[in-house]
Short mmCIF file of C-alpha atoms in Angstrom, two decimals:
data_model
loop_
_atom_site.label_atom_id
_atom_site.label_comp_id
_atom_site.label_asym_id
_atom_site.label_seq_id
_atom_site.Cartn_x
_atom_site.Cartn_y
_atom_site.Cartn_z
CA MET A 71 -1.03 -58.14 59.97
CA LYS A 72 2.08 -56.11 60.79
CA GLN A 73 2.99 -56.37 56.97
CA VAL A 74 -0.34 -55.02 56.07
CA ILE A 75 0.02 -52.05 58.40
CA ASP A 76 3.59 -51.34 57.24
CA ARG A 77 2.40 -51.37 53.62
CA HIS A 78 -0.44 -48.95 54.68
CA ASN A 79 2.09 -46.70 56.22
CA LEU A 80 4.58 -46.98 53.22
CA HIS A 81 1.66 -46.25 50.83
CA SER A 82 0.56 -43.26 52.79
CA GLN A 83 3.95 -41.85 52.78
CA ASN A 84 4.40 -42.42 49.09
CA LEU A 85 1.02 -40.56 48.33
CA HIS A 86 2.37 -37.54 50.35
CA LYS A 87 5.48 -37.61 48.02
CA PHE A 88 3.42 -37.30 44.92
CA ASP A 89 1.49 -34.27 46.27
CA GLN A 90 4.66 -32.23 46.20
CA PRO A 91 6.45 -31.67 42.65
CA SER A 92 9.81 -32.84 42.63
CA LEU A 93 12.74 -30.40 42.58
CA GLN A 94 13.39 -31.39 38.98
CA LEU A 95 9.93 -30.74 37.88
CA GLN A 96 9.74 -27.36 39.60
CA LEU A 97 13.22 -26.33 37.84
CA GLU A 98 11.73 -27.52 34.48
CA SER A 99 8.52 -25.48 35.18
CA SER A 100 10.31 -22.47 36.06
CA THR A 101 12.75 -22.82 32.87
CA TYR A 102 9.50 -23.27 30.82
CA ALA A 103 7.92 -20.18 32.28
CA ILE A 104 11.22 -17.98 31.61
CA LEU A 105 11.43 -19.42 27.88
CA SER A 106 7.70 -18.79 27.38
CA LYS A 107 7.95 -15.20 28.41
CA GLU A 108 10.97 -14.62 26.21
CA MET A 109 9.22 -16.17 23.33
CA ALA A 110 6.31 -13.91 23.86
CA ASP A 111 8.60 -10.80 24.14
CA ARG A 112 10.53 -11.78 20.84
CA THR A 113 7.29 -12.52 19.16
CA ARG A 114 5.97 -8.86 20.20
CA GLU A 115 9.22 -7.33 19.12
CA LEU A 116 9.09 -9.03 15.63
CA ARG A 117 5.52 -7.76 15.17
CA GLN A 118 6.62 -4.21 16.26
CA MET A 119 9.41 -4.31 13.72
CA LYS A 120 6.77 -5.25 10.97
CA GLY A 121 4.99 -2.31 11.96
CA GLU A 122 2.16 -4.17 14.11
CA GLU A 123 1.16 -3.62 17.60
CA LEU A 124 2.59 -0.05 17.75
CA GLN A 125 -0.21 1.49 19.81
CA GLU A 126 1.13 0.21 23.08
CA LEU A 127 4.66 1.95 22.62
CA ASN A 128 5.48 5.26 24.17
CA MET A 129 7.55 7.95 22.32
CA GLU A 130 10.84 6.74 23.62
CA GLU A 131 10.14 3.12 22.59
CA LEU A 132 8.97 4.30 19.04
CA MET A 133 12.27 6.26 18.65
CA ARG A 134 14.20 3.25 19.83
CA LEU A 135 12.34 0.97 17.30
CA GLU A 136 12.75 3.67 14.52
CA LYS A 137 16.56 3.79 15.14
CA SER A 138 17.01 0.04 15.10
CA LEU A 139 15.07 -0.18 11.91
CA GLU A 140 17.05 2.56 10.38
CA GLY A 141 20.29 0.62 11.19
CA GLY A 142 19.01 -2.66 9.71
CA LEU A 143 17.78 -0.87 6.54
CA SER A 144 21.01 0.96 6.21
CA ARG A 145 22.95 -2.44 6.43
CA VAL A 146 20.52 -3.88 3.71
CA VAL A 147 21.19 -1.09 1.31
CA GLN A 148 24.97 -1.21 1.87
CA THR A 149 25.04 -4.86 1.19
CA LYS A 150 22.56 -4.49 -1.81
CA GLY A 151 24.97 -1.76 -3.25
CA GLU A 152 27.99 -4.01 -2.71
CA ARG A 153 26.37 -6.93 -4.60
CA LEU A 154 25.45 -4.65 -7.62
CA LEU A 155 28.94 -3.28 -7.80
CA ASN A 156 30.34 -6.80 -7.71
CA GLU A 157 27.80 -7.90 -10.49
CA ILE A 158 28.69 -4.96 -12.57
CA ASP A 159 32.47 -5.61 -12.21
CA ALA A 160 31.78 -9.21 -13.27
CA LEU A 161 29.92 -8.24 -16.31
CA ARG A 162 32.70 -5.84 -17.33
CA ARG A 163 35.22 -8.65 -17.17
CA LYS A 164 33.15 -10.78 -19.54
#
């Protein structure tokens, strides 16, 4: 009889433990929430760089986005020019 009571008490204690998430689970859940938010932010930024979802931006944010895009475009144009010059030089050497 004592063994049955002991098992019942042990089982009751274990049920209580399952009601509370483990520290590891809480940390993983927190990490997941942080990463999910970052993913959503990056996805929104990418859409805005493609010219989508701009209506929610204020003037300062639009100017920051424009400056970022101009900088990127400048690097693309510069790289393209360098490659064209390299191709022209290679053709002249032939």
